[in-house]
Coordinates of C-alpha atoms in Angstrom, one line a residue:
N676 CA 64.4 -62.8 -46.0
P677 CA 65.0 -63.1 -42.2
N678 CA 67.7 -65.4 -41.6
D679 CA 70.2 -63.7 -44.1
P680 CA 72.1 -60.5 -42.7
S681 CA 72.6 -59.3 -46.2
S682 CA 69.2 -58.4 -47.1
Q683 CA 67.8 -56.4 -44.4
F684 CA 66.5 -53.1 -44.4
R685 CA 68.7 -50.6 -44.2
V686 CA 68.0 -46.8 -43.5
W687 CA 70.8 -43.9 -42.2
L688 CA 71.1 -40.5 -42.1
E689 CA 74.6 -38.8 -43.5
P690 CA 75.0 -35.5 -42.2
R691 CA 76.9 -33.1 -44.7
A692 CA 79.3 -30.3 -44.3
A693 CA 76.0 -27.3 -44.1
A694 CA 74.6 -28.4 -40.5
I695 CA 71.2 -28.1 -42.6
V696 CA 71.3 -30.2 -45.6
S697 CA 71.2 -34.4 -44.5
V698 CA 70.6 -37.1 -46.8
L699 CA 68.4 -40.5 -46.2
R700 CA 70.1 -42.8 -47.6
W701 CA 68.5 -46.5 -47.8
N702 CA 69.1 -50.0 -49.4
T703 CA 65.9 -51.2 -51.8
V704 CA 64.8 -54.4 -53.5
T705 CA 63.3 -54.4 -57.1
G706 CA 59.4 -54.3 -57.3
R707 CA 59.4 -52.1 -53.3
F708 CA 57.9 -48.5 -53.6
Y709 CA 59.7 -46.6 -50.6
T710 CA 57.6 -43.4 -49.0
V711 CA 59.9 -41.4 -46.2
F712 CA 57.7 -39.6 -43.4
Q713 CA 58.6 -37.1 -41.1
N714 CA 57.6 -35.0 -37.8
T715 CA 59.5 -33.1 -35.7
N716 CA 57.4 -34.0 -32.4
L717 CA 58.0 -37.9 -31.5
S718 CA 54.1 -37.5 -29.3
Q719 CA 52.4 -37.1 -32.6
G720 CA 51.9 -38.7 -35.7
F721 CA 54.1 -38.8 -38.8
A722 CA 53.1 -37.4 -41.8
P723 CA 54.3 -38.4 -45.1
V724 CA 56.5 -36.0 -47.1
A725 CA 55.1 -35.4 -50.8
I726 CA 58.0 -35.6 -53.3
A727 CA 59.6 -39.0 -51.5
S728 CA 56.0 -41.2 -51.4
N729 CA 55.8 -43.8 -53.6
L730 CA 59.6 -43.6 -54.4
P731 CA 60.5 -46.5 -56.5
A732 CA 63.3 -48.9 -56.0
T733 CA 65.4 -46.8 -58.3
I734 CA 65.5 -43.5 -56.0
Q735 CA 67.6 -45.0 -52.8
S736 CA 67.5 -41.5 -51.3
F737 CA 66.1 -38.1 -49.7
T738 CA 67.9 -34.8 -49.7
N739 CA 66.7 -32.5 -46.9
L740 CA 66.9 -29.5 -47.1
N741 CA 66.2 -27.5 -44.0
N742 CA 66.8 -30.0 -40.8
S743 CA 65.1 -27.2 -38.6
P744 CA 63.9 -28.1 -35.7
A745 CA 64.9 -31.1 -35.6
T746 CA 63.5 -33.8 -37.8
F747 CA 62.7 -37.4 -37.2
Y748 CA 61.9 -39.8 -41.0
R749 CA 60.6 -43.6 -41.2
V750 CA 60.8 -45.2 -44.1
E751 CA 57.8 -47.1 -45.3
V752 CA 58.7 -50.2 -48.2
R753 CA 55.3 -51.9 -49.3
K754 CA 54.5 -54.2 -52.0
P755 CA 52.6 -53.1 -54.8

């Protein structure tokens, strides 16, 4: 609902103590599927992360164990 600030889709990155680990988190809604895309170069297209594609609403995070080089993320939300 665009008129309800509490229903906005939010994505955030939680850096961990070890610089090579970060956790991408998002809020979910039942009945939606989520796919994480990544890229290390913004001038190129994003590619889906194989282990983070078509995730159900019960999964609300993705842990990246190798954050070098710098990685950009995008999360897609879709209805079934």
